[in-house]
Amino acid sequence: MSEHATETRSANAVQRCIIAECNSVYGIRERIYVCPRCGGPLEIQCRVESCGDANVLRKQWAERAGSNEPRDRSGVWRYRELLPFDFDVPIVSLFEGNTPLYDAPRSAEYCGLQDLQLKHLGCNPTGSFKDAGMTTAVTHASLLGARTVVCASTGNTAASLAAYAARAGMQCAIVVPQGQVTAAKLAQSMDYGAAVLEIDGSFDDAMRLVQDLADDASIYLANSINPFRIEGQKTVAFELLQQCGWKLTEHIVLPGGNMGNSSALAKGFDELLQLRLIDRLPKLHVIQAEGSAPMAHMFAEMQKNLVTQDGSVLPDIVPVVDPKTLATAIKIGSPISWKKSLRGVLRSGGRVLAVSEQEIADAKAIIGRDGIGCEPASATTIAGIRRMIYSGHIDRADSVVALLTGHVLKDPDYVNGYHNGTLSLGSSPPIKGAFTNRPERVAAKKSAILESIERRNQTRGVPRAKN
Ligand code: F0G
């Protein structure tokens, strides 16, 4: 298949309301974020069958990975046949994607799995998975001639948007809950030149505010309610399958906050299925933190009432009014994309569950022992897998990939708190870490250092939980 055949991808794409009774269709140049008719979520629909032969695509994508052309070097734009943009549009890119897939033997043993792989989306240019979606959203904003891009954020969306806006020479304003975003994430947004607007309120308040702001024609909203964000993020499914030699993994596990990423992954796998690049869907499991888990509560209710079949008739989600978790990235009580996400999870036969602060903290530390740091929200995955092994929803011999969504340096205060035994949520007693590794004060003498090394040698190997 020649590139010429698909260079007008935009002609094959529309924005469609996902609410079955509405199903309204809009052009991709319309600056709308929800269905103007019914308020439902929008999704980009590309004519997948017009993308070309699956084997040719597979070969072309593999060849591009070795090319120096900027569009090929991006792990998002490399898959441009499945994106709703013409091939020749000027893209706003930081060479996002291309994130590693690691074996993680210690984390696997901790979970009770034979093997486990971690795809580290925190190795993106701004240290989180958001970059894969921001390249497409900011490219779209620039095509529409937007002057200012805005988002609400718990920190990572903001850092990513600020960087891509800077690349595009656009004004950027980020709206964040004051005192609830890590210093590292805020520092990034400041450095990239965004207007950092801290509100006295929660992420959910910030989200409502920016949706209001987006009525203004000069403003482009870059939260994951925007379906062009999802288009970029869905390419993680393509890159992952390519890295697995197109051998399907049985379970994909990822954290859930505002539910954009799980919506995106579900869409990506769905398109691979339509293209017959895979013959079934992997089970998509979404993990939340116990104190911020509206979708996990809903899933548990649905299981009790046995209405999980296809998710066509969903009850309404009950927001968590005052969400709590030390994994601040996912401290969200009213996820904006829950409908898309839940639809994807149910279709795949996956689950949504919540894990405790203790489980997240220990899981994060064990991921570190594999030499792979991540931020707290990402570690919900390992805690969730461990639970699902215990409950029998994942078998020890199953193939499992966990998506790590943010880099360890996004939240060093959390790491220090964990290892020094001072990490606590509100007035709760500090978490007693199972894998703490406190710095040690030693005399400035060779013998003292050797003694410490020797002591540690005695206890080397796979770390065992201390509690
Ligand atoms: N992991 C990290 C590191 C995140 O920053 C987020 C969300 C998630 C997981 C959850 O992904 O919202 O798509 O379900 N962070 C957003 C932000 C909310 O503003 O940075 P989701």
Tab-separated table of C-alpha atoms and ligand atoms in Angstrom:
chain	number	residue	atom	x	y	z
A	1	MET	CA	0.000	0.000	0.000
A	2	SER	CA	1.393	3.383	-0.919
A	3	GLU	CA	1.337	6.293	1.499
A	4	HIS	CA	-0.588	8.129	-1.222
A	5	ALA	CA	-3.580	5.849	-0.675
A	6	THR	CA	-4.092	7.064	2.874
A	7	GLU	CA	-2.708	10.547	2.928
A	8	THR	CA	-6.162	12.098	3.248
A	9	ARG	CA	-7.086	10.321	6.453
A	10	SER	CA	-9.162	13.247	7.688
A	11	ALA	CA	-11.714	12.624	4.925
A	12	ASN	CA	-12.344	9.190	6.440
A	13	ALA	CA	-12.915	10.385	9.985
A	14	VAL	CA	-15.797	11.897	11.942
A	15	GLN	CA	-16.604	12.713	15.565
A	16	ARG	CA	-19.452	10.504	16.762
A	17	CYS	CA	-21.503	10.587	19.964
A	18	ILE	CA	-21.095	7.256	21.769
A	19	ILE	CA	-24.604	7.340	23.268
A	20	ALA	CA	-26.433	4.695	21.223
A	21	GLU	CA	-29.786	6.533	21.147
A	22	CYS	CA	-28.108	9.704	19.865
A	23	ASN	CA	-25.244	8.547	17.652
A	24	SER	CA	-24.892	12.051	16.132
A	25	VAL	CA	-21.997	12.697	13.768
A	26	TYR	CA	-19.866	15.836	13.458
A	27	GLY	CA	-16.940	16.892	11.299
A	28	ILE	CA	-13.453	16.630	12.711
A	29	ARG	CA	-12.832	20.347	12.324
A	30	GLU	CA	-15.659	21.175	14.745
A	31	ARG	CA	-14.309	22.434	18.059
A	32	ILE	CA	-16.661	20.507	20.327
A	33	TYR	CA	-15.789	18.301	23.256
A	34	VAL	CA	-19.149	16.704	24.028
A	35	CYS	CA	-22.110	16.028	21.775
A	36	PRO	CA	-23.886	19.390	21.241
A	37	ARG	CA	-27.156	17.483	20.894
A	38	CYS	CA	-27.219	15.240	23.993
A	39	GLY	CA	-24.080	16.134	25.988
A	40	GLY	CA	-22.694	12.615	25.531
A	41	PRO	CA	-19.000	11.770	25.029
A	42	LEU	CA	-17.564	12.004	21.530
A	43	GLU	CA	-15.286	9.540	19.836
A	44	ILE	CA	-13.338	9.766	16.594
A	45	GLN	CA	-14.436	7.177	14.130
A	46	CYS	CA	-11.971	6.366	11.362
A	47	ARG	CA	-12.861	4.036	8.506
A	48	VAL	CA	-10.468	1.345	9.641
A	49	GLU	CA	-11.191	-0.812	6.605
A	50	SER	CA	-9.758	1.960	4.387
A	51	CYS	CA	-6.401	1.786	6.155
A	52	GLY	CA	-4.992	-0.945	3.991
A	53	ASP	CA	-3.895	-4.527	4.362
A	54	ALA	CA	-2.958	-5.506	7.912
A	55	ASN	CA	0.271	-7.271	6.919
A	56	VAL	CA	1.422	-4.337	4.808
A	57	LEU	CA	0.695	-1.977	7.694
A	58	ARG	CA	2.619	-4.176	10.108
A	59	LYS	CA	5.634	-4.174	7.816
A	60	GLN	CA	5.438	-0.448	7.203
A	61	TRP	CA	5.228	0.364	10.920
A	62	ALA	CA	8.241	-1.858	11.605
A	63	GLU	CA	10.275	-0.149	8.871
A	64	ARG	CA	9.388	3.301	10.144
A	65	ALA	CA	10.862	2.483	13.551
A	66	GLY	CA	14.286	2.550	11.891
A	67	SER	CA	13.685	5.737	9.885
A	68	ASN	CA	14.962	9.222	10.681
A	69	GLU	CA	11.958	11.052	9.296
A	70	PRO	CA	10.424	13.046	12.218
A	71	ARG	CA	6.949	11.579	11.688
A	72	ASP	CA	8.396	8.071	11.798
A	73	ARG	CA	10.481	8.746	14.880
A	74	SER	CA	7.398	9.619	16.910
A	75	GLY	CA	5.892	6.481	18.447
A	76	VAL	CA	2.477	8.050	17.822
A	77	TRP	CA	2.699	9.434	14.276
A	78	ARG	CA	4.383	6.242	13.084
A	79	TYR	CA	0.863	4.745	13.161
A	80	ARG	CA	-0.628	7.604	11.143
A	81	GLU	CA	-2.858	5.373	9.010
A	82	LEU	CA	-5.048	5.055	12.105
A	83	LEU	CA	-5.033	8.762	13.024
A	84	PRO	CA	-7.636	11.277	11.799
A	85	PHE	CA	-5.085	13.647	10.231
A	86	ASP	CA	-3.818	14.084	6.709
A	87	PHE	CA	-0.274	12.828	6.311
A	88	ASP	CA	1.117	16.233	5.434
A	89	VAL	CA	-0.236	18.317	8.357
A	90	PRO	CA	2.454	20.078	10.397
A	91	ILE	CA	2.692	18.066	13.599
A	92	VAL	CA	3.591	19.248	17.097
A	93	SER	CA	5.826	16.482	18.398
A	94	LEU	CA	8.527	15.795	20.969
A	95	PHE	CA	9.194	12.286	19.607
A	96	GLU	CA	6.789	10.835	22.139
A	97	GLY	CA	6.089	7.129	22.504
A	98	ASN	CA	8.894	4.623	21.853
A	99	THR	CA	8.590	3.611	25.506
A	100	PRO	CA	10.273	0.447	26.769
A	101	LEU	CA	8.675	-2.868	27.646
A	102	TYR	CA	10.557	-4.465	30.523
A	103	ASP	CA	10.600	-7.885	32.154
A	104	ALA	CA	10.019	-7.447	35.861
A	105	PRO	CA	10.919	-10.652	37.713
A	106	ARG	CA	10.765	-9.270	41.254
A	107	SER	CA	7.441	-7.593	40.705
A	108	ALA	CA	6.203	-10.810	39.068
A	109	GLU	CA	7.191	-12.877	42.089
A	110	TYR	CA	5.603	-10.334	44.426
A	111	CYS	CA	2.322	-10.599	42.502
A	112	GLY	CA	2.495	-14.386	42.250
A	113	LEU	CA	2.984	-14.433	38.470
A	114	GLN	CA	5.456	-16.497	36.477
A	115	ASP	CA	6.223	-13.534	34.206
A	116	LEU	CA	5.255	-9.923	34.116
A	117	GLN	CA	6.030	-7.131	31.716
A	118	LEU	CA	5.931	-3.444	32.474
A	119	LYS	CA	5.443	-0.912	29.701
A	120	HIS	CA	6.898	2.291	31.047
A	121	LEU	CA	4.962	5.212	29.639
A	122	GLY	CA	6.787	7.383	32.175
A	123	CYS	CA	9.733	7.311	29.740
A	124	ASN	CA	7.914	9.815	27.525
A	125	PRO	CA	9.434	13.291	27.008
A	126	THR	CA	7.639	14.914	29.955
A	127	GLY	CA	7.686	11.778	32.107
A	128	SER	CA	4.115	10.544	31.710
A	129	PHE	CA	1.766	8.821	29.266
A	130	LYS	CA	0.025	12.125	28.552
A	131	ASP	CA	2.497	13.031	25.804
A	132	ALA	CA	1.083	10.436	23.418
A	133	GLY	CA	-2.266	12.233	23.526
A	134	MET	CA	-0.930	15.742	23.722
A	135	THR	CA	0.895	15.520	20.405
A	136	THR	CA	-2.396	14.851	18.591
A	137	ALA	CA	-4.491	17.297	20.659
A	138	VAL	CA	-2.066	20.206	20.244
A	139	THR	CA	-1.634	19.394	16.551
A	140	HIS	CA	-5.439	19.586	16.237
A	141	ALA	CA	-5.532	22.842	18.237
A	142	SER	CA	-2.932	24.313	15.941
A	143	LEU	CA	-4.862	23.214	12.817
A	144	LEU	CA	-7.959	24.948	14.198
A	145	GLY	CA	-5.934	28.107	14.810
A	146	ALA	CA	-6.515	28.063	18.591
A	147	ARG	CA	-4.675	30.752	20.524
A	148	THR	CA	-4.779	29.300	24.016
A	149	VAL	CA	-4.829	25.704	25.202
A	150	VAL	CA	-6.135	24.918	28.683
A	151	CYS	CA	-6.573	21.920	30.935
A	152	ALA	CA	-7.503	20.941	34.465
A	153	SER	CA	-4.929	18.657	35.970
A	154	THR	CA	-3.542	16.714	38.883
A	155	GLY	CA	-0.141	17.622	37.408
A	156	ASN	CA	0.884	15.406	34.513
A	157	THR	CA	-1.632	16.597	31.922
A	158	ALA	CA	-0.554	20.116	32.792
A	159	ALA	CA	3.173	19.422	32.409
A	160	SER	CA	2.588	17.693	29.106
A	161	LEU	CA	0.257	20.328	27.684
A	162	ALA	CA	2.611	23.096	28.781
A	163	ALA	CA	5.485	21.444	26.906
A	164	TYR	CA	3.554	20.828	23.684
A	165	ALA	CA	2.045	24.325	23.753
A	166	ALA	CA	5.564	25.720	24.097
A	167	ARG	CA	6.661	23.685	21.068
A	168	ALA	CA	3.722	25.075	19.100
A	169	GLY	CA	4.271	28.639	20.310
A	170	MET	CA	0.803	28.727	21.863
A	171	GLN	CA	-0.361	30.249	25.092
A	172	CYS	CA	-1.138	27.638	27.752
A	173	ALA	CA	-3.111	27.886	30.994
A	174	ILE	CA	-3.285	25.033	33.453
A	175	VAL	CA	-5.864	24.944	36.247
A	176	VAL	CA	-4.815	22.844	39.231
A	177	PRO	CA	-6.040	22.199	42.781
A	178	GLN	CA	-3.838	24.286	45.054
A	179	GLY	CA	-1.566	22.255	47.347
A	180	GLN	CA	-2.450	18.936	45.702
A	181	VAL	CA	0.027	18.741	42.841
A	182	THR	CA	3.579	17.491	43.382
A	183	ALA	CA	6.355	20.066	43.259
A	184	ALA	CA	8.082	18.278	40.364
A	185	LYS	CA	5.001	18.455	38.139
A	186	LEU	CA	4.373	22.111	38.914
A	187	ALA	CA	8.031	22.871	38.263
A	188	GLN	CA	7.717	21.404	34.774
A	189	SER	CA	4.697	23.548	33.887
A	190	MET	CA	6.448	26.681	35.158
A	191	ASP	CA	9.555	25.899	33.138
A	192	TYR	CA	7.547	25.350	29.951
A	193	GLY	CA	6.068	28.814	30.397
A	194	ALA	CA	2.419	27.990	31.134
A	195	ALA	CA	0.157	30.203	33.234
A	196	VAL	CA	-0.076	28.072	36.387
A	197	LEU	CA	-3.485	28.814	37.911
A	198	GLU	CA	-4.031	27.261	41.330
A	199	ILE	CA	-7.613	27.150	42.531
A	200	ASP	CA	-8.993	26.705	45.977
A	201	GLY	CA	-10.826	23.488	45.136
A	202	SER	CA	-10.421	19.937	43.904
A	203	PHE	CA	-9.433	18.512	40.511
A	204	ASP	CA	-13.145	17.904	39.869
A	205	ASP	CA	-13.832	21.625	40.482
A	206	ALA	CA	-11.001	22.509	38.099
A	207	MET	CA	-12.440	20.169	35.483
A	208	ARG	CA	-15.875	21.831	35.705
A	209	LEU	CA	-14.215	25.235	35.384
A	210	VAL	CA	-12.248	24.449	32.241
A	211	GLN	CA	-15.295	22.895	30.581
A	212	ASP	CA	-17.022	26.206	31.172
A	213	LEU	CA	-14.028	28.081	29.773
A	214	ALA	CA	-14.039	25.961	26.633
A	215	ASP	CA	-17.245	27.692	25.473
A	216	ASP	CA	-14.976	30.566	24.528
A	217	ALA	CA	-13.994	30.181	20.868
A	218	SER	CA	-10.372	31.241	21.445
A	219	ILE	CA	-9.801	28.435	23.933
A	220	TYR	CA	-8.938	24.836	23.147
A	221	LEU	CA	-9.581	22.260	25.882
A	222	ALA	CA	-6.928	19.549	26.092
A	223	ASN	CA	-8.308	17.224	28.766
A	224	SER	CA	-9.067	13.656	27.754
A	225	ILE	CA	-12.737	14.524	27.250
A	226	ASN	CA	-11.309	15.806	23.958
A	227	PRO	CA	-11.381	12.829	21.567
A	228	PHE	CA	-8.220	13.989	19.771
A	229	ARG	CA	-6.265	13.254	22.975
A	230	ILE	CA	-7.593	9.720	22.933
A	231	GLU	CA	-6.458	9.250	19.338
A	232	GLY	CA	-2.819	9.729	20.312
A	233	GLN	CA	-3.071	7.661	23.467
A	234	LYS	CA	-4.643	4.705	21.649
A	235	THR	CA	-1.360	4.189	19.774
A	236	VAL	CA	0.094	2.704	22.974
A	237	ALA	CA	-1.907	-0.420	22.112
A	238	PHE	CA	-0.265	-0.540	18.651
A	239	GLU	CA	3.256	0.010	19.954
A	240	LEU	CA	2.779	-2.572	22.683
A	241	LEU	CA	1.571	-5.249	20.273
A	242	GLN	CA	4.423	-4.458	17.916
A	243	GLN	CA	6.883	-4.881	20.802
A	244	CYS	CA	5.272	-8.228	21.640
A	245	GLY	CA	5.766	-9.407	18.036
A	246	TRP	CA	1.966	-9.145	17.572
A	247	LYS	CA	1.459	-11.906	20.124
A	248	LEU	CA	-1.537	-10.926	22.195
A	249	THR	CA	-1.167	-10.475	25.944
A	250	GLU	CA	-4.069	-11.874	27.968
A	251	HIS	CA	-4.306	-9.047	30.519
A	252	ILE	CA	-3.508	-5.343	30.337
A	253	VAL	CA	-3.597	-3.562	33.695
A	254	LEU	CA	-3.547	0.211	34.125
A	255	PRO	CA	-4.417	2.856	36.703
A	256	GLY	CA	-7.656	4.817	36.449
A	257	GLY	CA	-8.282	8.452	37.359
A	258	ASN	CA	-10.236	10.550	34.889
A	259	MET	CA	-10.503	7.371	32.750
A	260	GLY	CA	-9.073	8.764	29.524
A	261	ASN	CA	-6.212	6.299	29.265
A	262	SER	CA	-8.339	3.183	29.697
A	263	SER	CA	-10.782	4.603	27.111
A	264	ALA	CA	-7.865	5.117	24.731
A	265	LEU	CA	-6.382	1.653	25.210
A	266	ALA	CA	-9.807	0.081	24.676
A	267	LYS	CA	-10.196	2.013	21.418
A	268	GLY	CA	-6.716	1.032	20.256
A	269	PHE	CA	-7.309	-2.664	20.807
A	270	ASP	CA	-10.727	-2.419	19.213
A	271	GLU	CA	-9.193	-0.992	16.039
A	272	LEU	CA	-6.518	-3.702	15.974
A	273	LEU	CA	-9.319	-6.251	16.191
A	274	GLN	CA	-11.198	-4.581	13.313
A	275	LEU	CA	-7.992	-4.698	11.274
A	276	ARG	CA	-7.556	-8.359	12.260
A	277	LEU	CA	-4.126	-7.635	13.611
A	278	ILE	CA	-5.407	-9.441	16.711
A	279	ASP	CA	-8.152	-12.061	16.902
A	280	ARG	CA	-9.605	-11.122	20.303
A	281	LEU	CA	-9.360	-8.391	22.883
A	282	PRO	CA	-7.006	-8.567	25.856
A	283	LYS	CA	-8.759	-8.177	29.212
A	284	LEU	CA	-8.437	-4.557	30.254
A	285	HIS	CA	-8.310	-4.077	34.045
A	286	VAL	CA	-8.466	-0.631	35.606
A	287	ILE	CA	-7.166	-0.051	39.137
A	288	GLN	CA	-8.108	2.864	41.385
A	289	ALA	CA	-6.987	4.002	44.810
A	290	GLU	CA	-9.484	2.988	47.521
A	291	GLY	CA	-10.292	6.561	48.597
A	292	SER	CA	-10.876	7.758	45.016
A	293	ALA	CA	-12.624	4.828	43.410
A	294	PRO	CA	-16.047	5.759	41.998
A	295	MET	CA	-15.732	3.417	39.049
A	296	ALA	CA	-14.546	0.486	41.155
A	297	HIS	CA	-17.578	0.996	43.421
A	298	MET	CA	-19.824	1.053	40.407
A	299	PHE	CA	-18.236	-2.070	38.955
A	300	ALA	CA	-18.703	-3.909	42.258
A	301	GLU	CA	-22.381	-2.900	42.314
A	302	MET	CA	-22.843	-4.041	38.730
A	303	GLN	CA	-21.287	-7.410	39.553
A	304	LYS	CA	-23.714	-7.838	42.431
A	305	ASN	CA	-26.667	-6.993	40.217
A	306	LEU	CA	-25.351	-8.971	37.261
A	307	VAL	CA	-25.727	-6.179	34.717
A	308	THR	CA	-22.235	-6.507	33.323
A	309	GLN	CA	-22.980	-8.269	30.048
A	310	ASP	CA	-22.286	-5.655	27.376
A	311	GLY	CA	-22.572	-2.400	29.264
A	312	SER	CA	-25.195	-1.075	26.834
A	313	VAL	CA	-27.416	0.134	29.666
A	314	LEU	CA	-25.261	1.615	32.370
A	315	PRO	CA	-26.409	3.004	35.696
A	316	ASP	CA	-25.072	6.466	36.528
A	317	ILE	CA	-21.780	6.781	38.359
A	318	VAL	CA	-21.869	8.053	41.955
A	319	PRO	CA	-19.030	10.577	42.362
A	320	VAL	CA	-16.781	10.461	45.426
A	321	VAL	CA	-17.274	13.923	46.897
A	322	ASP	CA	-14.030	14.225	48.831
A	323	PRO	CA	-11.561	11.835	47.170
A	324	LYS	CA	-8.488	10.825	49.152
A	325	THR	CA	-5.234	9.185	48.148
A	326	LEU	CA	-1.512	9.815	48.324
A	327	ALA	CA	-1.378	8.874	44.641
A	328	THR	CA	-2.310	12.459	43.795
A	329	ALA	CA	-2.311	11.829	40.026
A	330	ILE	CA	-5.523	9.820	40.418
A	331	LYS	CA	-7.178	11.783	43.220
A	332	ILE	CA	-10.365	12.214	41.204
A	333	GLY	CA	-13.932	11.723	42.430
A	334	SER	CA	-15.880	12.336	39.240
A	335	PRO	CA	-14.093	10.824	36.230
A	336	ILE	CA	-15.082	12.543	33.018
A	337	SER	CA	-14.535	9.579	30.669
A	338	TRP	CA	-16.063	6.799	32.758
A	339	LYS	CA	-18.631	5.804	30.138
A	340	LYS	CA	-16.084	5.116	27.411
A	341	SER	CA	-13.760	3.420	29.841
A	342	LEU	CA	-16.365	1.151	31.389
A	343	ARG	CA	-17.679	0.195	27.957
A	344	GLY	CA	-14.145	-0.862	26.969
A	345	VAL	CA	-13.526	-2.790	30.177
A	346	LEU	CA	-16.828	-4.664	29.920
A	347	ARG	CA	-16.336	-5.522	26.252
A	348	SER	CA	-12.936	-6.964	27.028
A	349	GLY	CA	-14.096	-9.021	30.021
A	350	GLY	CA	-11.859	-7.007	32.355
A	351	ARG	CA	-12.426	-5.653	35.846
A	352	VAL	CA	-12.252	-2.431	37.816
A	353	LEU	CA	-10.980	-2.613	41.368
A	354	ALA	CA	-9.570	-0.518	44.144
A	355	VAL	CA	-6.429	-1.058	46.224
A	356	SER	CA	-5.310	0.419	49.535
A	357	GLU	CA	-2.635	3.030	50.204
A	358	GLN	CA	-0.470	0.355	51.834
A	359	GLU	CA	-0.743	-1.900	48.795
A	360	ILE	CA	0.135	0.961	46.424
A	361	ALA	CA	3.143	2.010	48.494
A	362	ASP	CA	4.633	-1.484	48.748
A	363	ALA	CA	3.930	-2.216	45.088
A	364	LYS	CA	5.746	0.957	44.121
A	365	ALA	CA	8.789	-0.041	46.148
A	366	ILE	CA	8.939	-3.527	44.626
A	367	ILE	CA	8.782	-2.058	41.108
A	368	GLY	CA	11.797	0.002	42.178
A	369	ARG	CA	13.620	-3.218	43.088
A	370	ASP	CA	13.288	-4.263	39.465
A	371	GLY	CA	15.265	-1.136	38.625
A	372	ILE	CA	12.168	0.535	37.208
A	373	GLY	CA	10.926	3.573	39.103
A	374	CYS	CA	7.388	4.876	38.737
A	375	GLU	CA	5.072	7.309	40.426
A	376	PRO	CA	2.526	6.094	42.993
A	377	ALA	CA	-0.511	6.011	40.670
A	378	SER	CA	1.335	3.616	38.349
A	379	ALA	CA	1.937	1.163	41.183
A	380	THR	CA	-1.798	0.525	41.608
A	381	THR	CA	-1.278	-1.899	38.714
A	382	ILE	CA	1.008	-4.282	40.604
A	383	ALA	CA	-1.229	-4.086	43.682
A	384	GLY	CA	-4.241	-4.838	41.480
A	385	ILE	CA	-2.581	-7.791	39.747
A	386	ARG	CA	-1.641	-9.237	43.127
A	387	ARG	CA	-5.261	-9.029	44.216
A	388	MET	CA	-6.525	-10.591	40.996
A	389	ILE	CA	-4.096	-13.503	41.350
A	390	TYR	CA	-5.424	-14.001	44.858
A	391	SER	CA	-9.060	-13.800	43.734
A	392	GLY	CA	-8.425	-16.146	40.781
A	393	HIS	CA	-9.193	-13.581	38.061
A	394	ILE	CA	-5.621	-13.869	36.767
A	395	ASP	CA	-3.799	-17.179	36.633
A	396	ARG	CA	-0.113	-17.393	37.603
A	397	ALA	CA	0.818	-18.562	34.125
A	398	ASP	CA	-1.164	-15.856	32.274
A	399	SER	CA	0.604	-13.214	30.209
A	400	VAL	CA	0.219	-9.813	31.829
A	401	VAL	CA	1.385	-6.311	30.912
A	402	ALA	CA	1.072	-3.465	33.416
A	403	LEU	CA	1.221	0.100	32.147
A	404	LEU	CA	3.369	2.376	34.282
A	405	THR	CA	2.041	5.827	33.598
A	406	GLY	CA	4.480	8.196	35.307
A	407	HIS	CA	8.173	8.492	36.146
A	408	VAL	CA	9.521	7.967	39.678
A	409	LEU	CA	10.915	11.530	39.764
A	410	LYS	CA	7.415	12.956	39.483
A	411	ASP	CA	6.956	12.507	43.229
A	412	PRO	CA	10.195	12.180	45.219
A	413	ASP	CA	8.513	13.339	48.459
A	414	TYR	CA	6.372	10.202	48.393
A	415	VAL	CA	9.445	8.008	47.920
A	416	ASN	CA	11.336	9.677	50.762
A	417	GLY	CA	8.285	9.464	53.001
A	418	TYR	CA	7.896	5.745	52.302
A	419	HIS	CA	11.515	4.815	52.959
A	420	ASN	CA	11.794	7.030	56.030
A	421	GLY	CA	8.521	5.804	57.523
A	422	THR	CA	6.752	9.181	57.453
A	423	LEU	CA	4.292	8.608	54.608
A	424	SER	CA	0.721	9.040	55.803
A	425	LEU	CA	-2.664	10.007	54.428
A	426	GLY	CA	-4.275	12.795	56.444
A	427	SER	CA	-4.369	11.929	60.110
A	428	SER	CA	-3.861	8.181	59.524
A	429	PRO	CA	-0.774	6.619	61.119
A	430	PRO	CA	2.279	6.422	58.792
A	431	ILE	CA	2.393	3.534	56.331
A	432	LYS	CA	4.698	0.770	57.550
A	433	GLY	CA	6.522	-0.042	54.347
A	434	ALA	CA	7.385	-3.678	53.670
A	435	PHE	CA	10.433	-2.733	51.583
A	436	THR	CA	11.778	0.361	53.256
A	437	ASN	CA	15.356	1.297	52.508
A	438	ARG	CA	16.351	4.094	54.821
A	439	PRO	CA	19.525	6.071	54.218
A	440	GLU	CA	22.155	5.132	56.782
A	441	ARG	CA	24.526	7.499	58.541
A	442	VAL	CA	28.050	5.997	58.458
A	443	ALA	CA	31.429	7.092	59.675
A	444	ALA	CA	33.622	8.516	56.910
A	445	LYS	CA	35.840	5.431	57.043
A	446	LYS	CA	36.493	2.581	54.568
A	447	SER	CA	35.855	-0.039	57.279
A	448	ALA	CA	32.461	1.409	58.169
A	449	ILE	CA	31.361	1.384	54.534
A	450	LEU	CA	32.590	-2.174	53.992
A	451	GLU	CA	30.765	-3.263	57.129
A	452	SER	CA	27.525	-1.786	55.878
A	453	ILE	CA	27.930	-3.424	52.457
A	454	GLU	CA	28.685	-6.783	54.100
A	455	ARG	CA	25.609	-6.529	56.341
A	456	ARG	CA	23.463	-5.885	53.283
A	457	ASN	CA	25.091	-8.783	51.392
A	458	GLN	CA	23.770	-11.150	54.057
A	459	THR	CA	20.193	-10.221	53.192
A	460	ARG	CA	20.499	-9.911	49.415
A	461	GLY	CA	18.179	-11.546	46.910
A	462	VAL	CA	14.507	-10.978	46.285
A	463	PRO	CA	13.363	-8.680	49.058
A	464	ARG	CA	10.814	-10.233	51.366
A	465	ALA	CA	7.987	-8.227	52.831
A	466	LYS	CA	8.724	-7.129	56.383
A	467	ASN	CA	5.056	-7.281	57.325
B	1	F0G	N1	-1.328	7.734	36.123
B	1	F0G	C1	-0.815	8.966	36.140
B	1	F0G	C2	0.624	9.124	36.432
B	1	F0G	C3	-1.640	10.085	35.883
B	1	F0G	O1	-1.125	11.309	35.875
B	1	F0G	C4	-3.023	9.869	35.635
B	1	F0G	C5	-3.915	10.988	35.378
B	1	F0G	C6	-3.483	8.548	35.623
B	1	F0G	C7	-2.617	7.512	35.875
B	1	F0G	C8	-4.903	8.229	35.327
B	1	F0G	O2	-5.175	8.330	33.968
B	1	F0G	O3	-6.984	10.010	34.094
B	1	F0G	O4	-6.529	8.778	31.998
B	1	F0G	O5	-7.522	7.607	33.966
B	1	F0G	N2	-3.589	12.191	35.464
B	1	F0G	C9	-4.413	13.339	35.054
B	1	F0G	C10	-3.632	14.612	35.131
B	1	F0G	C11	-5.745	13.363	35.664
B	1	F0G	O6	-4.240	15.689	35.247
B	1	F0G	O7	-2.418	14.566	35.041
B	1	F0G	P1	-6.652	8.697	33.465
